[in-house]
């Protein structure tokens, strides 16, 4: 119970109960004030009308007073009829109240008024009027009835307030307990995650309320975190491994040359060899930093309209001689008049170049690499097919992971970062990449690029601000 | 820039100012550049560097992007605001492309990311020291090699050359910098207009093809490889 009392849900329900009680009180006070004011006004109206009625006919004043008093049945009614010298003539007010102005309107007297039976009343609301001949008429009503009504109203409202407060508190407690039950299960799972067990997931309820939706979101987040942490873990291992090999060689070579080199030429040769291995290590580190930089989306500043057809043509042109030396043909199939995409022309060039580099590397002599670009609705589809060995379906999702090398590539040159760099660039641009089989053999990589990005209008704005020089194309000759 | 400074750059040697806070790096860079015949002064902090830079008389200023006491970009801006157009090369550990753009906007003429090869730095400094042959030239000639920029024809001695557009651009770039070492990265930046380090030996293949065309008649080589660094077009006469 103490735990329940300390929960936010309980505090909220208690606060809401207090708040609704306070609102009811204000409402009650308003009703009470309105009612009593109205009653008093009606009361005074009756007094003034009666006074006018009695005074209208001086001859019938006595009988009208008797009629008004009803022979004592109306215990809250009072009246008196006095001679010009102040002597009592009729009614149950036995003495003329001196302080009462004879102006026909209602007053509450501070001094007591003597009434029949030797009593005095000090709470009467009374009015008096003097005739031209000096006779004075007094009419008064005791507010007892009103006071009684007031008491009843107060009692009723007070009685209603108690169950209302109790009901709000109970309702709040029920809601708090319900939220609490949901939270307890979640807390357990979260505690396990905090202990480092990233495979834990929060229990999802059957409902579709905000809480369930939040739980599903948190679970999706945990899925992603688990993948990322695994990736970081394996990347860490892979980096260490990939750095250790050249560094081990470097160390051995330096140690040996220090002892064995006899001439400057020997020494220079050893140092040159060492520099190559050192450059490998640096290239690996630079590649990792670049991927990190791109993944963090810090490169969007250079975004602008990019003519993909031109980028493809340039990549193909750069790789033509290399492919030719290997006996591989690079075939282009680019639709004319395609719209530009929004992106970083250098990064897109790098991504396409990496893909083509891979394709040329894995295509055997006499094979071909086919680059295509066509429009599909609002998107451009870049296709890259090679006639190499292809990628097994089970490995396709993993080729874009850092350091992953499909089995045929395991022993070839490269640090296994090329495709993860491509993946990072693709993600930065909100493009999609997919791997499938090419016909008849080989691998097909499809890059789908939206030509308009309605979800990120600020990118287009930023692209427009860029100096034109960055988006101009340098067509050779 | 005074007259003496202008003149000193013609032989490819120059008075250089290095503003770099890391003493180890500075020592290696100084040693290398002095070994190549340059006269180099070193400033280790931003304020010191700014004072030296503003004093003038340099052919090229090499400055680190991040300096103690004062940002490298601030030094550069102070220099440019004073109307000094001395070529400046920025060194930085930040490879972010935005950083590079910022550096060039502040008035930098080139930008090199750490870690770099000393040869790369020297080649870029040399490129800044020796202004390339200006464009209005209608005929480029290096030894027996000629490019007619009006007719778009090239000749090696009496033999006509059949060049692809990119080969033309590559040769044009090399011929405007005769005898100068041009690195692979510089070629990719200037001829292809991409800052990108290709994984395969792409540049070598392109240069190799151009070289074969230039030597198809059995002539002596014009484009020489500079080991571990790049290429140099050297006149054959």
XYZ file of C-alpha atoms in Angstrom:
714
model
C 0.000 0.000 0.000
C 2.801 2.456 0.834
C 4.235 1.778 -2.612
C 0.876 2.525 -4.120
C 0.676 5.777 -2.136
C 4.002 6.910 -3.520
C 3.132 6.267 -7.159
C 2.569 9.073 -9.587
C -0.787 7.593 -10.594
C -2.004 7.699 -7.001
C -0.776 11.236 -6.476
C -2.521 12.263 -9.612
C -5.804 10.633 -8.658
C -5.622 12.222 -5.217
C -4.924 15.612 -6.724
C -7.836 15.178 -9.116
C -10.154 14.222 -6.215
C -9.061 17.327 -4.313
C -9.530 19.455 -7.365
C -13.044 18.173 -8.085
C -14.017 18.701 -4.419
C -12.719 22.267 -4.594
C -14.641 22.911 -7.816
C -17.843 21.503 -6.227
C -17.343 23.758 -3.197
C -17.069 26.804 -5.402
C -20.174 25.738 -7.305
C -22.089 25.156 -4.039
C -21.093 28.530 -2.646
C -22.337 30.173 -5.812
C -25.684 28.358 -5.699
C -26.102 29.223 -2.015
C -25.334 32.901 -2.527
C -27.660 33.159 -5.521
C -30.546 31.431 -3.732
C -30.406 33.508 -0.535
C -30.054 36.764 -2.398
C -33.084 35.925 -4.504
C -35.154 34.873 -1.476
C -34.382 38.082 0.409
C -35.250 40.202 -2.610
C -38.610 38.427 -2.958
C -39.228 38.848 0.765
C -38.593 42.590 0.619
C -40.831 42.865 -2.403
C -43.663 41.240 -0.464
C -43.164 43.659 2.443
C -43.228 46.742 0.238
C -46.289 45.573 -1.735
C -48.176 44.748 1.451
C -47.300 48.142 2.946
C -48.546 49.912 -0.157
C -51.726 47.816 -0.111
C -52.442 48.631 3.523
C -51.698 52.326 3.086
C -53.801 52.648 -0.081
C -57.082 52.903 1.832
C -56.622 54.559 5.277
C -60.186 53.545 6.261
C -59.477 49.866 5.724
C -55.961 49.911 7.155
C -56.945 48.113 10.310
C -58.836 45.311 8.552
C -56.160 44.857 5.923
C -53.545 44.497 8.674
C -55.716 41.936 10.447
C -56.154 40.074 7.175
C -52.382 40.114 6.484
C -51.604 38.760 9.936
C -54.295 36.068 9.500
C -55.032 35.983 13.224
C -51.547 34.870 14.209
C -51.342 31.879 11.833
C -48.593 33.531 9.779
C -46.020 33.531 12.578
C -43.350 35.227 10.502
C -45.557 38.196 9.596
C -45.646 41.398 11.626
C -47.506 44.691 11.253
C -48.621 47.711 13.284
C -50.953 50.694 12.875
C -50.180 53.732 14.969
C -51.941 57.032 15.672
C -50.162 60.341 14.877
C -49.161 60.544 18.537
C -47.552 57.095 18.350
C -50.353 55.235 20.187
C -50.982 51.609 19.112
C -54.163 51.127 17.102
C -53.843 47.642 15.543
C -51.459 44.764 14.639
C -48.910 42.689 16.512
C -46.225 45.358 16.628
C -46.998 47.042 19.947
C -44.684 50.001 19.860
C -43.753 52.264 16.956
C -40.061 51.753 16.134
C -38.621 55.244 16.344
C -35.568 54.646 14.172
C -37.451 53.223 11.229
C -37.641 55.767 8.393
C -41.195 56.285 7.142
C -40.177 56.030 3.492
C -41.949 52.838 2.403
C -38.761 50.833 1.747
C -37.331 47.892 3.638
C -34.754 48.347 6.417
C -33.157 46.072 8.978
C -33.267 47.821 12.327
C -30.425 47.717 14.801
C -32.764 48.326 17.714
C -35.326 45.811 18.865
C -38.965 46.012 17.887
C -41.600 45.303 20.532
C -44.165 42.758 19.386
C -47.227 41.128 20.901
C -46.690 38.965 23.943
C -44.122 41.399 25.418
C -41.345 40.038 23.182
C -38.837 42.060 21.216
C -37.392 41.109 17.820
C -34.201 42.500 16.416
C -33.969 40.480 13.182
C -37.045 41.835 11.416
C -36.928 43.306 7.938
C -39.422 46.125 8.140
C -40.841 49.113 6.269
C -42.995 52.052 7.439
C -45.145 54.719 5.807
C -46.803 57.842 7.235
C -50.220 58.972 6.084
C -51.001 62.596 5.396
C -53.112 62.606 8.566
C -50.170 61.407 10.694
C -51.074 57.723 11.066
C -48.106 55.363 10.637
C -48.227 51.828 9.178
C -45.401 49.341 9.813
C -45.053 45.987 7.968
C -42.306 43.480 8.755
C -41.326 39.848 8.018
C -39.038 37.686 10.067
C -36.322 36.034 7.915
C -36.663 32.732 9.839
C -38.014 30.926 6.784
C -35.122 32.018 4.668
C -32.650 31.021 7.349
C -34.263 27.626 7.568
C -34.042 27.200 3.823
C -30.419 28.244 3.930
C -29.670 25.624 6.559
C -31.320 22.921 4.462
C -29.385 23.891 1.353
C -26.104 23.884 3.289
C -26.875 20.482 4.757
C -27.760 18.987 1.390
C -24.679 20.308 -0.307
C -22.431 19.256 2.560
C -23.851 15.747 2.526
C -23.293 15.501 -1.244
C -19.676 16.631 -0.930
C -18.599 13.739 1.290
C -19.613 10.853 -1.004
C -18.345 12.792 -3.980
C -14.844 13.150 -2.523
C -14.830 9.534 -1.415
C -15.921 8.367 -4.864
C -13.220 10.410 -6.609
C -10.541 9.027 -4.306
C -11.769 5.455 -4.849
C -11.885 5.989 -8.611
C -8.395 7.420 -8.544
C -7.126 4.539 -6.443
C -8.622 2.010 -8.870
C -7.045 3.734 -11.837
C -3.713 3.997 -10.013
C -3.818 0.321 -9.103
C -4.591 -0.617 -12.712
C -1.732 1.472 -14.075
C 0.454 0.075 -11.309
C -0.282 -3.544 -12.306
C 0.814 -2.755 -15.854
C 3.900 -0.977 -14.620
C 5.031 -3.716 -12.235
C 5.508 -6.194 -15.082
C 7.251 -3.539 -17.155
C 9.513 -2.556 -14.272
C 10.717 -6.120 -13.930
C 11.669 -6.290 -17.594
C 13.311 -2.869 -17.514
C 15.329 -3.873 -14.445
C 16.595 -6.913 -16.348
C 17.576 -4.705 -19.310
C 19.374 -2.361 -16.928
C 21.299 -5.337 -15.626
C 22.548 -5.791 -19.177
C 20.160 -8.452 -20.448
C 19.280 -6.867 -23.783
C 17.188 -9.853 -24.855
C 14.445 -8.956 -22.357
C 11.248 -7.480 -23.789
C 8.405 -5.674 -22.030
C 5.117 -7.606 -21.701
C 2.611 -6.227 -24.224
C -1.033 -6.013 -23.106
C -3.975 -7.010 -25.265
C -5.295 -3.476 -25.385
C -4.426 -0.841 -27.907
C -4.108 2.048 -25.477
C -1.199 4.507 -25.286
C 0.549 2.335 -22.776
C 0.497 -0.734 -25.031
C 1.643 1.333 -27.972
C 4.467 2.740 -25.876
C 5.437 -0.772 -24.812
C 5.555 -1.912 -28.434
C 7.701 1.107 -29.322
C 10.073 0.413 -26.447
C 10.362 -3.209 -27.574
C 11.153 -2.125 -31.131
C 13.746 0.217 -29.691
C 15.253 -2.642 -27.690
C 15.375 -4.803 -30.859
C 17.318 -2.062 -32.608
C 19.633 -1.467 -29.645
C 20.348 -5.176 -29.393
C 21.305 -5.339 -33.073
C 23.468 -2.230 -32.743
C 25.215 -3.422 -29.606
C 25.899 -6.794 -31.231
C 27.207 -4.973 -34.270
C 29.462 -2.738 -32.192
C 30.702 -5.762 -30.294
C 31.549 -7.712 -33.442
C 32.907 -4.596 -35.133
C 35.205 -4.027 -32.176
C 36.491 -7.576 -32.511
C 36.839 -7.235 -36.262
C 38.752 -3.946 -36.015
C 41.109 -5.374 -33.443
C 41.625 -8.438 -35.607
C 42.126 -6.526 -38.833
C 44.581 -4.163 -37.168
C 46.499 -6.894 -35.437
C 47.556 -8.709 -38.601
C 49.398 -5.824 -40.309
C 50.708 -4.545 -36.975
C 52.143 -7.967 -36.109
C 53.877 -8.112 -39.479
C 55.100 -4.582 -39.057
C 56.545 -5.316 -35.654
C 58.330 -8.445 -36.828
C 59.706 -6.707 -39.896
C 61.020 -3.745 -37.906
C 62.610 -5.985 -35.327
C 64.279 -8.168 -37.950
C 65.515 -5.324 -40.113
C 66.982 -3.576 -37.105
C 69.160 -6.645 -36.490
C 69.750 -7.813 -40.030
C 69.821 -4.845 -42.365
C 73.381 -4.173 -43.436
C 72.937 -1.420 -45.981
C 70.862 1.710 -46.260
C 69.045 0.105 -49.206
C 68.060 -2.852 -46.984
C 66.775 -0.469 -44.380
C 64.834 1.602 -46.905
C 63.223 -1.495 -48.332
C 62.141 -2.604 -44.864
C 60.758 0.851 -44.073
C 58.853 1.012 -47.384
C 57.260 -2.341 -46.632
C 56.391 -1.144 -43.121
C 54.808 2.028 -44.461
C 52.504 -0.043 -46.669
C 51.248 -1.991 -43.656
C 50.927 1.169 -41.604
C 48.921 2.774 -44.409
C 46.619 -0.247 -44.384
C 45.966 0.307 -40.692
C 45.367 4.025 -41.205
C 43.069 3.387 -44.172
C 41.023 1.035 -42.003
C 40.742 3.590 -39.216
C 39.887 6.377 -41.671
C 37.192 4.203 -43.267
C 35.638 3.473 -39.869
C 35.648 7.150 -38.926
C 34.089 8.075 -42.272
C 31.295 5.551 -41.872
C 30.671 6.851 -38.370
C 30.626 10.418 -39.636
C 28.153 9.561 -42.410
C 25.956 7.488 -40.113
C 25.728 10.390 -37.709
C 24.215 12.401 -40.532
C 26.771 15.145 -40.203
C 27.249 15.373 -43.946
C 23.872 16.741 -44.954
C 25.279 20.263 -45.354
C 26.583 19.389 -48.810
C 23.193 18.198 -50.063
C 21.929 19.525 -53.342
C 20.319 18.325 -56.567
C 22.371 15.499 -58.077
C 22.053 14.157 -61.613
C 22.363 10.420 -60.956
C 22.664 9.626 -64.653
C 25.736 11.850 -64.790
C 27.194 10.279 -61.638
C 26.748 6.791 -63.117
C 28.346 7.857 -66.388
C 31.321 9.272 -64.476
C 31.768 6.169 -62.339
C 31.574 3.954 -65.426
C 34.089 6.164 -67.202
C 36.481 5.982 -64.246
C 36.224 2.192 -64.072
C 36.251 1.469 -67.825
C 40.045 1.125 -68.162
C 40.304 -1.037 -65.046
C 37.486 -3.312 -66.232
C 38.997 -3.493 -69.709
C 42.315 -4.680 -68.282
C 40.407 -7.449 -66.489
C 38.479 -8.350 -69.641
C 35.176 -7.152 -68.176
C 32.713 -4.927 -70.048
C 30.771 -2.159 -68.284
C 27.387 -1.797 -70.021
C 25.238 1.318 -69.461
C 21.468 1.451 -69.824
C 20.399 4.910 -68.694
C 16.996 6.395 -69.552
C 17.201 9.953 -70.915
C 15.781 13.060 -69.214
C 15.645 11.811 -65.639
C 14.955 14.251 -62.783
C 17.674 14.920 -60.201
C 17.688 13.465 -56.693
C 18.595 15.353 -53.533
C 21.942 14.314 -52.147
C 25.666 14.776 -51.787
C 27.225 14.261 -55.218
C 30.587 13.151 -53.817
C 29.042 10.619 -51.460
C 26.733 9.247 -54.150
C 29.691 8.944 -56.502
C 31.584 7.111 -53.779
C 28.671 4.741 -53.120
C 28.236 3.875 -56.797
C 32.015 3.610 -57.232
C 32.213 1.152 -54.331
C 29.464 -0.989 -55.833
C 31.082 -0.954 -59.270
C 34.496 -1.640 -57.721
C 33.071 -4.751 -56.070
C 31.215 -5.843 -59.189
C 34.334 -5.528 -61.357
C 36.368 -7.351 -58.730
C 34.026 -10.356 -58.577
C 33.215 -10.652 -62.267
C 35.377 -13.232 -64.051
C 37.198 -12.472 -67.275
C 34.860 -12.134 -70.248
C 31.978 -11.162 -67.974
C 30.041 -7.931 -67.840
C 28.789 -5.392 -65.343
C 25.519 -3.705 -66.255
C 24.594 -0.285 -64.851
C 21.021 0.859 -65.382
C 18.931 3.808 -64.306
C 15.240 4.209 -64.966
C 12.273 6.075 -63.605
C 9.586 4.270 -61.644
C 6.823 6.642 -60.567
C 8.387 9.280 -58.316
C 11.527 7.230 -57.844
C 14.673 6.450 -59.758
C 15.836 2.852 -59.739
C 19.553 2.262 -60.116
C 20.399 -1.316 -61.010
C 23.817 -2.919 -60.936
C 24.193 -6.461 -62.245
C 27.323 -8.498 -62.532
C 27.972 -11.930 -63.929
C 30.036 -12.980 -60.928
C 29.332 -15.769 -58.446
C 26.463 -13.869 -56.768
C 25.623 -13.707 -53.085
C 23.830 -16.580 -51.323
C 20.340 -15.580 -50.103
C 21.337 -16.205 -46.475
C 24.207 -13.763 -46.709
C 22.405 -10.911 -48.449
C 21.245 -9.076 -45.353
C 24.666 -9.319 -43.794
C 26.761 -7.974 -46.672
C 25.953 -4.409 -45.624
C 27.145 -5.006 -42.086
C 30.525 -3.734 -41.120
C 33.431 -6.070 -41.817
C 31.251 -8.750 -43.295
C 32.877 -10.562 -46.176
C 31.023 -13.180 -48.151
C 32.988 -16.419 -48.384
C 34.441 -15.929 -51.901
C 35.719 -12.509 -50.831
C 37.241 -13.628 -47.579
C 40.707 -13.940 -49.016
C 40.684 -11.029 -51.427
C 42.045 -7.550 -50.797
C 39.874 -5.031 -48.985
C 38.789 -4.360 -45.479
C 35.142 -5.416 -45.804
C 33.980 -1.870 -45.208
C 33.046 -0.923 -48.769
C 29.466 -2.148 -48.645
C 28.823 -0.872 -45.141
C 29.992 2.518 -46.357
C 27.471 2.178 -49.191
C 24.784 1.246 -46.662
C 25.613 4.296 -44.532
C 25.425 6.607 -47.554
C 22.144 5.023 -48.681
C 20.626 5.488 -45.223
C 21.798 9.097 -45.042
C 19.944 9.791 -48.309
C 16.756 7.912 -47.341
C 17.319 5.627 -50.329
C 16.701 1.874 -50.238
C 19.091 -0.852 -51.259
C 18.327 -4.494 -52.039
C 20.313 -7.500 -53.208
C 18.856 -10.158 -55.506
C 19.907 -12.651 -58.173
C 20.862 -11.496 -61.616
C 19.814 -13.422 -64.723
C 21.337 -15.808 -65.674
C 24.029 -15.657 -62.953
C 25.520 -13.127 -60.596
C 24.312 -10.538 -58.235
C 21.901 -7.658 -58.739
C 21.939 -4.636 -56.457
C 18.986 -2.276 -56.668
C 19.120 1.237 -55.306
C 15.771 3.024 -55.080
C 16.039 6.791 -54.863
C 13.041 9.099 -54.315
C 13.227 12.209 -56.495
C 11.210 14.223 -54.001
C 11.478 13.938 -50.243
C 8.282 15.395 -48.806
C 9.111 14.119 -45.315
C 12.175 16.310 -45.064
C 11.403 19.625 -46.741
C 14.169 21.332 -44.753
C 16.731 19.354 -46.752
C 15.502 20.862 -49.985
C 15.622 24.293 -48.400
C 19.156 23.681 -47.287
C 20.060 22.353 -50.727
C 18.838 25.574 -52.287
C 21.074 27.635 -50.028
C 24.198 25.877 -51.264
C 26.464 27.754 -53.631
C 25.848 26.769 -57.231
C 29.458 25.728 -57.676
C 28.890 22.562 -55.675
C 26.106 21.321 -57.866
C 27.578 22.253 -61.200
C 28.759 19.320 -63.225
C 32.182 19.217 -64.726
C 31.550 17.661 -68.076
C 34.886 16.690 -69.558
C 35.875 18.534 -72.730
C 52.901 40.357 -50.557
C 56.138 42.103 -51.344
C 58.166 41.737 -54.517
C 60.832 39.568 -52.934
C 58.244 37.001 -51.909
C 56.767 36.847 -55.415
C 60.144 36.276 -56.971
C 61.303 33.592 -54.558
C 58.557 31.192 -55.592
C 59.694 30.749 -59.168
C 62.222 27.988 -58.550
C 59.721 25.955 -56.527
C 61.463 26.779 -53.263
C 59.923 29.194 -50.833
C 59.704 30.849 -47.485
C 57.090 28.865 -45.603
C 55.359 29.421 -42.281
C 54.185 26.360 -40.388
C 51.666 26.966 -37.597
C 51.264 23.646 -35.795
C 50.922 22.968 -32.083
C 52.078 19.346 -32.017
C 55.860 19.501 -31.641
C 56.434 15.960 -32.972
C 54.444 16.584 -36.140
C 56.064 19.978 -36.562
C 59.550 18.488 -36.225
C 58.909 15.927 -38.969
C 57.228 18.414 -41.277
C 60.008 20.979 -40.737
C 62.693 18.375 -41.356
C 61.036 17.144 -44.516
C 60.329 20.574 -45.996
C 63.788 21.918 -45.141
C 65.271 18.798 -46.689
C 63.473 19.723 -49.901
C 65.159 23.123 -49.899
C 62.398 25.263 -48.439
C 63.023 27.855 -45.798
C 60.521 27.140 -43.023
C 59.633 29.001 -39.817
C 57.561 27.394 -37.108
C 54.951 28.918 -34.802
C 53.504 26.655 -32.089
C 50.444 28.638 -30.965
C 47.606 30.552 -32.575
C 48.550 34.061 -31.366
C 52.215 33.469 -32.232
C 51.199 32.175 -35.662
C 48.882 35.087 -36.302
C 51.620 37.564 -35.473
C 54.084 35.822 -37.792
C 51.490 35.461 -40.573
C 50.447 39.111 -40.391
C 54.088 40.195 -40.485
C 54.024 38.956 -44.114
C 56.784 37.864 -46.477
C 55.663 34.213 -46.813
C 55.077 32.234 -49.978
C 52.823 29.630 -48.369
C 51.357 29.356 -44.891
C 50.618 25.859 -43.557
C 48.366 25.990 -40.531
C 46.644 23.555 -38.253
C 42.884 23.831 -37.978
C 42.855 23.601 -34.197
C 45.456 25.589 -32.305
C 45.849 26.449 -28.631
C 44.782 29.982 -27.846
C 43.347 30.761 -31.242
C 41.507 28.832 -33.942
C 43.381 28.228 -37.203
C 40.377 29.584 -39.105
C 40.526 32.780 -37.040
C 44.188 33.260 -38.003
C 43.252 32.751 -41.641
C 40.340 35.176 -41.458
C 42.504 37.829 -39.786
C 45.005 37.419 -42.618
C 42.375 37.642 -45.372
C 40.635 40.610 -43.787
C 43.940 42.438 -43.937
C 43.921 41.827 -47.713
C 46.765 39.293 -47.602
C 46.253 36.616 -50.293
C 49.249 34.408 -49.378
C 48.288 30.818 -50.290
C 47.269 28.869 -47.176
C 47.041 25.124 -46.659
C 44.937 23.896 -43.741
C 45.865 20.757 -41.832
C 43.158 19.090 -39.805
C 42.325 15.936 -37.931
C 38.690 16.581 -38.841
C 37.773 14.830 -42.064
C 34.171 15.997 -42.087
C 33.344 17.525 -45.466
C 31.596 20.428 -43.755
C 34.862 21.195 -41.985
C 36.645 21.307 -45.316
C 34.056 23.629 -46.830
C 34.335 25.879 -43.769
C 38.128 25.937 -44.125
C 37.997 26.832 -47.815
C 35.351 29.489 -47.192
C 37.544 31.104 -44.544
C 40.086 31.665 -47.313
C 42.079 28.426 -47.362
C 43.516 27.341 -50.704
C 43.900 23.644 -49.888
C 42.922 21.282 -47.105
C 44.749 18.161 -45.983
C 43.373 15.685 -43.469
C 45.635 14.103 -40.852
C 47.237 11.619 -41.011
C 48.934 12.562 -44.252
C 52.079 11.459 -46.079
C 54.861 14.041 -45.922
C 55.242 13.687 -49.693
C 51.591 14.595 -50.172
C 52.026 17.767 -48.121
C 55.202 18.688 -50.012
C 53.510 18.116 -53.385
C 50.569 20.313 -52.414
C 52.841 23.056 -51.109
C 54.778 22.919 -54.364
C 51.512 23.225 -56.280
C 50.685 26.365 -54.289
C 54.201 27.787 -54.786
C 54.218 27.325 -58.522
C 51.219 28.850 -60.149
C 50.122 26.623 -63.041
C 50.505 27.873 -66.598
C 47.550 30.197 -67.079
C 44.574 29.296 -69.235
C 44.811 32.020 -71.927
C 47.775 30.081 -73.298
C 46.690 28.586 -76.622
C 49.474 26.052 -76.924
C 50.890 23.927 -74.133
C 54.335 22.553 -74.818
C 56.536 20.304 -72.683
C 59.560 18.972 -74.526
C 58.354 17.241 -77.675
C 54.802 17.138 -76.388
C 52.289 19.704 -77.638
C 48.620 20.359 -76.908
C 46.844 22.836 -79.154
C 44.004 24.186 -77.022
C 42.350 25.911 -79.989
C 42.120 22.971 -82.366
C 41.994 20.380 -79.619
C 44.812 18.330 -81.081
C 47.861 16.853 -79.402
C 51.201 15.853 -80.899
C 54.303 14.038 -79.681
C 57.018 15.211 -82.011
C 55.555 14.670 -85.481
C 53.091 12.004 -84.328
C 49.464 12.995 -83.708
C 47.838 11.803 -80.464
C 44.347 10.324 -80.276
C 43.126 11.196 -76.774
C 39.845 10.497 -74.976
C 38.252 13.528 -73.232
C 39.429 12.475 -69.775
C 42.934 11.694 -71.040
C 43.003 15.145 -72.577
C 42.028 16.695 -69.258
C 44.617 14.633 -67.405
C 47.382 15.590 -69.828
C 46.310 19.243 -69.752
C 46.567 19.200 -65.943
C 50.017 17.561 -65.976
C 51.389 19.824 -68.714
C 50.454 22.941 -66.768
C 52.657 21.614 -63.930
C 55.788 20.316 -65.659
C 58.416 18.788 -63.407
C 56.083 18.973 -60.442
C 55.024 15.953 -58.378
C 51.280 15.444 -58.629
C 49.740 12.974 -56.164
C 46.914 10.545 -56.921
C 44.596 12.406 -54.556
C 45.386 15.715 -56.276
C 44.636 14.178 -59.682
C 41.328 12.768 -58.501
C 40.354 16.096 -56.985
C 41.377 18.226 -59.941
C 40.772 16.032 -62.998
C 37.725 14.084 -61.809
C 36.549 16.686 -59.318
C 35.846 14.186 -56.535
C 37.513 13.933 -53.158
C 37.643 10.205 -52.843
C 40.399 7.684 -52.346
C 39.725 4.860 -54.789
C 40.389 1.398 -53.433
C 41.684 -0.092 -56.650
C 44.661 1.319 -58.565
C 42.266 3.349 -60.708
C 44.430 6.407 -61.228
C 47.429 4.275 -62.163
C 45.393 2.533 -64.835
C 44.265 5.839 -66.321
C 47.790 7.282 -66.214
C 49.150 4.022 -67.637
C 46.898 4.300 -70.688
C 47.858 7.896 -71.267
C 51.510 6.970 -70.888
C 51.192 4.194 -73.504
C 49.645 6.636 -75.977
C 52.452 9.110 -75.376
C 55.111 6.451 -75.912
C 53.394 4.502 -78.707
C 56.051 5.615 -81.211
C 58.863 4.272 -79.065
C 59.647 7.690 -77.582
C 61.274 8.000 -74.159
C 58.899 8.212 -71.166
C 57.409 11.597 -70.244
C 55.232 10.708 -67.255
C 57.346 9.325 -64.444
C 56.019 7.520 -61.399
C 57.080 8.926 -58.050
C 57.172 5.956 -55.771
C 54.502 5.858 -53.114
C 53.226 9.291 -54.086
C 52.099 9.960 -57.639
C 53.401 11.132 -60.981
C 55.483 13.814 -62.602
C 55.551 14.972 -66.208
C 59.157 15.754 -67.111
C 60.296 17.268 -70.411
C 62.294 14.875 -72.591
C 64.661 17.395 -74.079
